[in-house]
Coordinates of C-alpha atoms and ligand atoms in Angstrom, one line a residue:
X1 CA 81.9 59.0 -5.4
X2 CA 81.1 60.7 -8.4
X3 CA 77.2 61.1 -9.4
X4 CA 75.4 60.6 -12.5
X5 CA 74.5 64.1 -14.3
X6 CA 71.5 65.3 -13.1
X7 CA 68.6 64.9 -16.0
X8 CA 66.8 68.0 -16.9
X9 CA 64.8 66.4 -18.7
X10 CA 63.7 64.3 -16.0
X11 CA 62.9 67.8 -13.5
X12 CA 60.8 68.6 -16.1
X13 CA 58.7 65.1 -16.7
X14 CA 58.5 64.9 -13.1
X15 CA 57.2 68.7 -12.3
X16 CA 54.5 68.1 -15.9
X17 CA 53.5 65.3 -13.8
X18 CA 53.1 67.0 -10.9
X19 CA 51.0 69.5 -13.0
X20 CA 48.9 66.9 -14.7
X21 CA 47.9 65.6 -10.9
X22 CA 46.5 69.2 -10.0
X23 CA 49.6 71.6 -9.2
X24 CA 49.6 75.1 -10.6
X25 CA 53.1 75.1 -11.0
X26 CA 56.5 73.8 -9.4
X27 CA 59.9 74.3 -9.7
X28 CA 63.7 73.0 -9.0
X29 CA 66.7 74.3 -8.4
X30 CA 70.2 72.2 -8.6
X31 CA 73.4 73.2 -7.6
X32 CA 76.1 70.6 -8.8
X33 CA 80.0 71.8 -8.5
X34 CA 80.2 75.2 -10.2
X35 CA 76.7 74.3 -12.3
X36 CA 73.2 75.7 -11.4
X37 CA 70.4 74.1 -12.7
X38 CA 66.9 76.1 -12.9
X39 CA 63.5 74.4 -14.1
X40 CA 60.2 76.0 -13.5
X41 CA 56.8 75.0 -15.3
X42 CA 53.4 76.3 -14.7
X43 CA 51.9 79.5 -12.7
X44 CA 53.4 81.0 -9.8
X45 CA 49.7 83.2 -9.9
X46 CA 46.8 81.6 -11.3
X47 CA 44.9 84.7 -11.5
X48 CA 47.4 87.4 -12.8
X49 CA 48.4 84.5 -15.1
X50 CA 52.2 84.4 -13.7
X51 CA 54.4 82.2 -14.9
X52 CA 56.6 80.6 -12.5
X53 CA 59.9 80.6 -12.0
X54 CA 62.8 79.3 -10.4
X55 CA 63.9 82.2 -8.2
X56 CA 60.6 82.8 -6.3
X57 CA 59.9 82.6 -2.4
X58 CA 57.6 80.4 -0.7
X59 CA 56.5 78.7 2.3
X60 CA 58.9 76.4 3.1
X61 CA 56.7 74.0 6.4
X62 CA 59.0 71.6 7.9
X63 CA 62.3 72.5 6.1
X64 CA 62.2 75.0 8.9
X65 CA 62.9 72.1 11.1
X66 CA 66.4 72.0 10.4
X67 CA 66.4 76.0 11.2
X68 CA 65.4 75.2 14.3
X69 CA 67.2 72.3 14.7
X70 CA 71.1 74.3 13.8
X71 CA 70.0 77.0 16.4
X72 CA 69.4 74.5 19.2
X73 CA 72.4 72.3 17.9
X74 CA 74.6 75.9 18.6
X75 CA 73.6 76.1 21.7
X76 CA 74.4 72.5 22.2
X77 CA 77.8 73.2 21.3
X78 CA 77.9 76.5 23.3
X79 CA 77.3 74.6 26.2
X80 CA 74.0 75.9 27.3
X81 CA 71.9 73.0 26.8
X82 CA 72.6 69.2 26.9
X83 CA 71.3 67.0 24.2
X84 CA 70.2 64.0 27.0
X85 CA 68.8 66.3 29.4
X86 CA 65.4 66.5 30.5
X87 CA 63.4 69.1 28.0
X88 CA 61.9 70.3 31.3
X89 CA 64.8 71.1 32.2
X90 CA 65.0 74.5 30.1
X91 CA 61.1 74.9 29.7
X92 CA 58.8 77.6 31.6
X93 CA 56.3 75.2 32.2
X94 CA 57.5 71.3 32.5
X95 CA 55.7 68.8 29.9
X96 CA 53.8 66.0 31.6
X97 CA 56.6 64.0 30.9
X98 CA 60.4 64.8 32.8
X99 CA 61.6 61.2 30.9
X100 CA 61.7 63.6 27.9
X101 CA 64.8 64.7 27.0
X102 CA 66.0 67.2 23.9
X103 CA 67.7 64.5 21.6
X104 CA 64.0 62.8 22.2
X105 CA 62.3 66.2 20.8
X106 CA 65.0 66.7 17.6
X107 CA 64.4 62.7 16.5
X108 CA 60.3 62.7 17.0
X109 CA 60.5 60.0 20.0
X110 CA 58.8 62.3 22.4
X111 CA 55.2 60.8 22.2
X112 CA 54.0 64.2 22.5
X113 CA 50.6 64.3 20.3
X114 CA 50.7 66.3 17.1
X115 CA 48.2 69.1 17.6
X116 CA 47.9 69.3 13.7
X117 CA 46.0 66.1 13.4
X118 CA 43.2 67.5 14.9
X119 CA 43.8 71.0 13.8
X120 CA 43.4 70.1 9.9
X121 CA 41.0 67.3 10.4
X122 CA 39.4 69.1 7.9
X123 CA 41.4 70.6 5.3
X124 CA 39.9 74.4 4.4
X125 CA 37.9 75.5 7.3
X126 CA 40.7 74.2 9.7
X127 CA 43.0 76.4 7.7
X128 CA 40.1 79.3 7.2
X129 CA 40.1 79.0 11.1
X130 CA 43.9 79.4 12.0
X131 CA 45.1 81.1 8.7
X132 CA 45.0 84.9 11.0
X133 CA 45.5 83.7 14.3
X134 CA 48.6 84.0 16.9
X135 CA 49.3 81.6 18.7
X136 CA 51.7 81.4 21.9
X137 CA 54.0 78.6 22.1
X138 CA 52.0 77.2 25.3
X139 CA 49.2 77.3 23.7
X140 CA 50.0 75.1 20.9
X141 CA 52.0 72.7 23.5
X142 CA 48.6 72.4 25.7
X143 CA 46.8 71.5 22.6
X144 CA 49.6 68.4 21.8
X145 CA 49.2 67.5 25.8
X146 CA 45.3 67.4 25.8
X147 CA 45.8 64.2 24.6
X148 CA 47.5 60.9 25.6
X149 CA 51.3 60.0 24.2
X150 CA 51.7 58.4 20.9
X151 CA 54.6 56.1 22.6
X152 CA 56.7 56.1 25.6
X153 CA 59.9 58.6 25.6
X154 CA 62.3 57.7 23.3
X155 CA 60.6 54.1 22.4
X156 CA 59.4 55.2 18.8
X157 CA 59.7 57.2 16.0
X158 CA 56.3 59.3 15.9
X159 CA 56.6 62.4 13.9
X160 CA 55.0 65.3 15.5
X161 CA 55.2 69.4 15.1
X162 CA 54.9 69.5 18.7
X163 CA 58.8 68.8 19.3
X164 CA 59.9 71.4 17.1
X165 CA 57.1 73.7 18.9
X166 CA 58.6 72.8 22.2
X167 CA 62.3 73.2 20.6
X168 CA 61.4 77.1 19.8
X169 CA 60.2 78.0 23.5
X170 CA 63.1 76.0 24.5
X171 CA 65.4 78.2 23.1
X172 CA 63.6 81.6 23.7
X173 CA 63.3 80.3 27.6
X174 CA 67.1 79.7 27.7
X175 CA 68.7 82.5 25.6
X176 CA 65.7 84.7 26.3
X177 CA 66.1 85.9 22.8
X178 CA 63.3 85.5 19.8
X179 CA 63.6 82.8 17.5
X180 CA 63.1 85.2 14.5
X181 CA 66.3 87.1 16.0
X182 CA 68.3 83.4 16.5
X183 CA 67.4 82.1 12.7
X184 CA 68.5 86.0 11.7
X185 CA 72.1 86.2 13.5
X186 CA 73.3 82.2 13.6
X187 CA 71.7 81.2 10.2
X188 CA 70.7 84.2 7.7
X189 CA 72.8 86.7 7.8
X190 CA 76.1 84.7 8.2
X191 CA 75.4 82.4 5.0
X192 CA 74.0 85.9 3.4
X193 CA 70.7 84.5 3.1
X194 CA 68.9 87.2 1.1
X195 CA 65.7 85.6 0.2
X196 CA 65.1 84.0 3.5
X197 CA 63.0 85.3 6.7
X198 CA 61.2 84.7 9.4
X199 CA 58.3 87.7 9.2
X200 CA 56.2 85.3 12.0
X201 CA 53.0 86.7 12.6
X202 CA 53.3 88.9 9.4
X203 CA 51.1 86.9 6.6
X204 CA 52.6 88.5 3.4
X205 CA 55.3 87.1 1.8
X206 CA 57.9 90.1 0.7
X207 CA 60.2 90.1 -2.8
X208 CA 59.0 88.0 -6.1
X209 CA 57.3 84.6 -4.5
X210 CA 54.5 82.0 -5.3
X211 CA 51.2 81.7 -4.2
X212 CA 49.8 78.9 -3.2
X213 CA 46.9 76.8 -3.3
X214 CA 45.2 74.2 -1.1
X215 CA 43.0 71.6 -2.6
X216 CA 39.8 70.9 -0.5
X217 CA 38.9 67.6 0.9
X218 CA 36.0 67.5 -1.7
X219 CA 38.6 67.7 -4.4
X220 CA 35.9 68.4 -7.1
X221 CA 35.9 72.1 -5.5
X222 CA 38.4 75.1 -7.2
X223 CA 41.7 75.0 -5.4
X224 CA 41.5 77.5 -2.3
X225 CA 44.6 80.2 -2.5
X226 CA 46.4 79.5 1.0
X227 CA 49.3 82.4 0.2
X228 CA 48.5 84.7 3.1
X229 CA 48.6 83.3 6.1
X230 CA 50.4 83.8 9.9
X231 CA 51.5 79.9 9.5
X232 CA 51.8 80.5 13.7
X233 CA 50.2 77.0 14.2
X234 CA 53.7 76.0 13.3
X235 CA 56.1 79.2 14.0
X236 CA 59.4 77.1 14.3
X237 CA 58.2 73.8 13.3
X238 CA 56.7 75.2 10.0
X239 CA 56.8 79.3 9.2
X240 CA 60.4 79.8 7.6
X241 CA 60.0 81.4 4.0
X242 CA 63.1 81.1 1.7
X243 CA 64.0 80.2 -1.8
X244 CA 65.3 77.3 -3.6
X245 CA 69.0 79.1 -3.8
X246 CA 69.2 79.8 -0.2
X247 CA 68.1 76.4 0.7
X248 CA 70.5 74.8 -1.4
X249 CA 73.0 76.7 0.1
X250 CA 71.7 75.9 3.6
X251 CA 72.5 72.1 3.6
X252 CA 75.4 72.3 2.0
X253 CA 76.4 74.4 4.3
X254 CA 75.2 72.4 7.1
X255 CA 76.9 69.4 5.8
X256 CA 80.3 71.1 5.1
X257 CA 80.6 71.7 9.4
X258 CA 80.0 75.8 8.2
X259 CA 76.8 76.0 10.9
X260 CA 76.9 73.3 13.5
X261 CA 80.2 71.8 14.9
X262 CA 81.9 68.5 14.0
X263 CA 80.6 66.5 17.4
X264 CA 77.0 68.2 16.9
X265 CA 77.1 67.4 13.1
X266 CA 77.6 63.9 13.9
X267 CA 74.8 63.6 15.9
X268 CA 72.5 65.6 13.7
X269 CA 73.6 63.1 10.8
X270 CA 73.2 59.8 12.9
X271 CA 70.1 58.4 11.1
X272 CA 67.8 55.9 12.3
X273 CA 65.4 53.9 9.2
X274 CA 61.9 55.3 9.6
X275 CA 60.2 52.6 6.8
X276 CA 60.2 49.5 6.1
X277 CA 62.8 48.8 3.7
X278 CA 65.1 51.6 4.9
X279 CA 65.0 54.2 1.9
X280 CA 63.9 56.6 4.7
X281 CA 65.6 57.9 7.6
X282 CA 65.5 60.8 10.6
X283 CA 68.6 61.8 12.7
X284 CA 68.4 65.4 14.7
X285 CA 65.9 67.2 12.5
X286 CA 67.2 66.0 9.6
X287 CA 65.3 63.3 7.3
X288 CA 67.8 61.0 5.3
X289 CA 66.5 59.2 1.6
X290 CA 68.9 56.4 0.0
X291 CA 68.1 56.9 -4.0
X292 CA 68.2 54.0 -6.6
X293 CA 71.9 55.0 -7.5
X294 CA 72.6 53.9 -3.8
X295 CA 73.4 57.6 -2.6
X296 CA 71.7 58.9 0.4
X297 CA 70.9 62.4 0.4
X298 CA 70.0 64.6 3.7
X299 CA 67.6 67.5 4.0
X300 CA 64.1 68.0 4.6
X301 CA 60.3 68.1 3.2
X302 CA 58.0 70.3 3.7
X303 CA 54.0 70.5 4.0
X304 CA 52.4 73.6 4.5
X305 CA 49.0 75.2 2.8
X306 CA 49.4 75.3 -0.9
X307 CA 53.1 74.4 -0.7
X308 CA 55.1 70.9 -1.2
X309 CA 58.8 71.6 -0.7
X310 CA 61.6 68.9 -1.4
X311 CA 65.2 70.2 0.5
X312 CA 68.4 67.3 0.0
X313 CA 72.1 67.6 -0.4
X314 CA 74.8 65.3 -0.8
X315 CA 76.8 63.8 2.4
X316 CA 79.5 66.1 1.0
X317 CA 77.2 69.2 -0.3
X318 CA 78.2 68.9 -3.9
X319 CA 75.1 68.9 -5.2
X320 CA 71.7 70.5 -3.6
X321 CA 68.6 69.9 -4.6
X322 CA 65.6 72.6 -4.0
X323 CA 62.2 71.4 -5.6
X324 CA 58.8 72.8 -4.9
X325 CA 55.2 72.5 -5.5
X326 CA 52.5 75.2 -5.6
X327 CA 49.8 73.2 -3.7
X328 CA 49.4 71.3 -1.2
X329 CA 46.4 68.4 0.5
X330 CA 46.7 66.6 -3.0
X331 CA 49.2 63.2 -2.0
X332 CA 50.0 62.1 -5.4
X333 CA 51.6 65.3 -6.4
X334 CA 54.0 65.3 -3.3
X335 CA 54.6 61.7 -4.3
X336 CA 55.5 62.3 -7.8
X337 CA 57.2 65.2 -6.7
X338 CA 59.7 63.1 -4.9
X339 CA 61.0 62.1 -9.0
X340 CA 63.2 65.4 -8.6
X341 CA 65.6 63.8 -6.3
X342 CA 66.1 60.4 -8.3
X343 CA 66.3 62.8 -11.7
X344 CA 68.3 65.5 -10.1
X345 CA 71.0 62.8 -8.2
X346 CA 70.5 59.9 -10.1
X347 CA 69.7 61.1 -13.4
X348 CA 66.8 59.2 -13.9
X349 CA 64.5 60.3 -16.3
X350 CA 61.1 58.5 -15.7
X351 CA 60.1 58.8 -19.6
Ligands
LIG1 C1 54.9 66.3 6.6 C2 55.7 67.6 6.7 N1 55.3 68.4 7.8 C3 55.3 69.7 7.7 O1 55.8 70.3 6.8 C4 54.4 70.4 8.7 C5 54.8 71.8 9.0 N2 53.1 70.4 8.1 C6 52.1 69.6 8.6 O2 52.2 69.0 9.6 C7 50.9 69.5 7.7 C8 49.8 70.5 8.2 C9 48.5 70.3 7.4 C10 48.7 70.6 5.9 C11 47.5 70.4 5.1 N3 46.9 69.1 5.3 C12 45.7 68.9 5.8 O3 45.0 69.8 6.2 C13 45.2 67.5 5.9 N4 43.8 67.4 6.3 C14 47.8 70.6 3.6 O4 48.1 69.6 3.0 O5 47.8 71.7 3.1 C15 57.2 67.2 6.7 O6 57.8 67.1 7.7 O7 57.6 66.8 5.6

């Protein structure tokens, strides 16, 4: 099916917008056939007065998700783990829980308790307290476990960083190799990757990147740069760094069968509706949208201190999407943000 041009003009109403509701800066990237589409507005540094641009790093939170999802899915295919097995089954320490399997962990129907909502009750000083800290995996997993089950295994759809925390110990207990070293040889360096890495507990982001900045709870209070920071909290649920080129390239590449095998593709793309009306969906660490122009596009978002991140591609990975926001704690610029993907697949232009 052929897609409606993607509107520049309507990147750019959307990111203004975004800007007018308290971002510094955003920008998109589109990759459509043999076109490439770059749109940046604002500051990548508010300080040194940096314009942003297109080509920048940044903290990409949950995109890393699928990361971790395409090494796991590997060793799916490899043999070395099974999808409906008990997670205990490949843990250190079991989970309070044996019904939970793997496939329970990659779709968020664990139950396990997102550690997060109690970690960033309040904005800044739960950052301030965690933004230098390392964490272990089991550490993190006893916070989620402290508390009771959002749901029974596999009986709801309860999105939680836990499962993708208990994903990356998984897969350091079974290949007994770090998940900075997995992302590196199975996902970097093979789709040559260059502005992508996994510097976990390293705080500084390396090459030309934008900062970031968190908005307090008290929103009348100056925007609190969140750019340094160990983002171990979330290590392979949330501390991936990249650029919108490489993750453009990521899911199409995921997409095209070039990182995870046919049978493990399928289940990765097997979406079940999340919302009401059905626009949103999650398969194996993989969120689905369905757009006004009736095409569903598959990728990920991303949350993380001073950073909104928007990650889609095409069932076919014709076009690729990248879109970003330089804060973060503020829901109606990650809202309006979401007008890149209707502009950039559909063509709308909300002017
Ligand atoms: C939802 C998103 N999830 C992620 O990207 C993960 C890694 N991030 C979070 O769970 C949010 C952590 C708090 C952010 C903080 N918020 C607060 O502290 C709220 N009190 C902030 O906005 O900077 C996704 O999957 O798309």
């Amino acid at each position: 099916t052929s897609l409606p041009s993607p509107s520049v003009t309507g990147v750019l109403a959307v990111q203004k917008q975004a800007m007018a509701n308290g971002a510094p800066g955003a920008l998109t990237r589109i990759d459509s056939g043999a076109s490439s589409y770059r749109i940046a507005v604002g500051k990548a540094d508010t300080a040194a007065d940096t314009a942003m641009d297109a080509d920048r790093r940044f903290r990409v939170g949950s995109v890393s998700k699928t990361f971790t999802t395409v090494v796991l899915l590997q060793l799916v295919a490899e043999g070395r783990v099974d999808l409906d097995a008990p997670a205990n089954d490949y843990l250190p320490k079991p989970l309070p829980d044996d019904r939970i399997t793997v496939r329970h962990l990659l779709s968020h129907r664990s139950g396990l308790w997102d550690y997060t909502n109690d970690m960033f009750y309040h904005t800044v000083p739960g950052f301030e307290a965690v933004r230098n800290k390392v964490f272990t995996f089991q550490e993190l997993i006893d916070l989620s476990t402290a508390h009771q089950p959002t749901n029974q295994p596999g009986a709801a759809y309860s999105y939680s960083n836990t499962n993708f925390v208990v994903l990356g110990q998984l897969i350091e207990h079974v290949t007994g190799v770090p998940m900075a070293t997995q992302y590196e040889q199975r996902i970097f360096q093979p789709l040559g990757l260059k502005n992508t890495s996994y510097v976990h507990p390293q705080t500084t982001i390396t090459g030309s990147y934008a900062r970031g900045y968190v908005r307090d709870d008290d929103t009348t209070l100056p925007l609190v740069d969140s750019t340094e920071q160990t983002v171990s909290w979330a290590q392979s649920a949330g501390a991936v760094i990249s650029n919108s080129a490489d993750l453009n390239r990521f899911f199409a590449a995921i997409v095209s069968g070039k990182l995870v095998p046919q049978p493990q593709l399928r289940e990765m793309m097997s979406m079940v509706p999340v919302n009401a009306d059905g626009t949103q969906s999650y398969g194996l660490g993989l969120r689905g949208r369905k757009l006004s122009c009736g095409v569903t596009v598959y990728g990920h978002t991303g949350t993380v201190q001073g950073y909104y991140t928007y990650a889609f591609t095409t069932a076919d990975g014709k076009r690729s999407m990248t879109s970003m926001a330089n804060t973060s704690n503020n829901g109606t610029v990650n809202t309006v943000l979401a007008g890149t993907l209707e502009a950039a697949f559909c063509g709308v232009d909300p002017v």
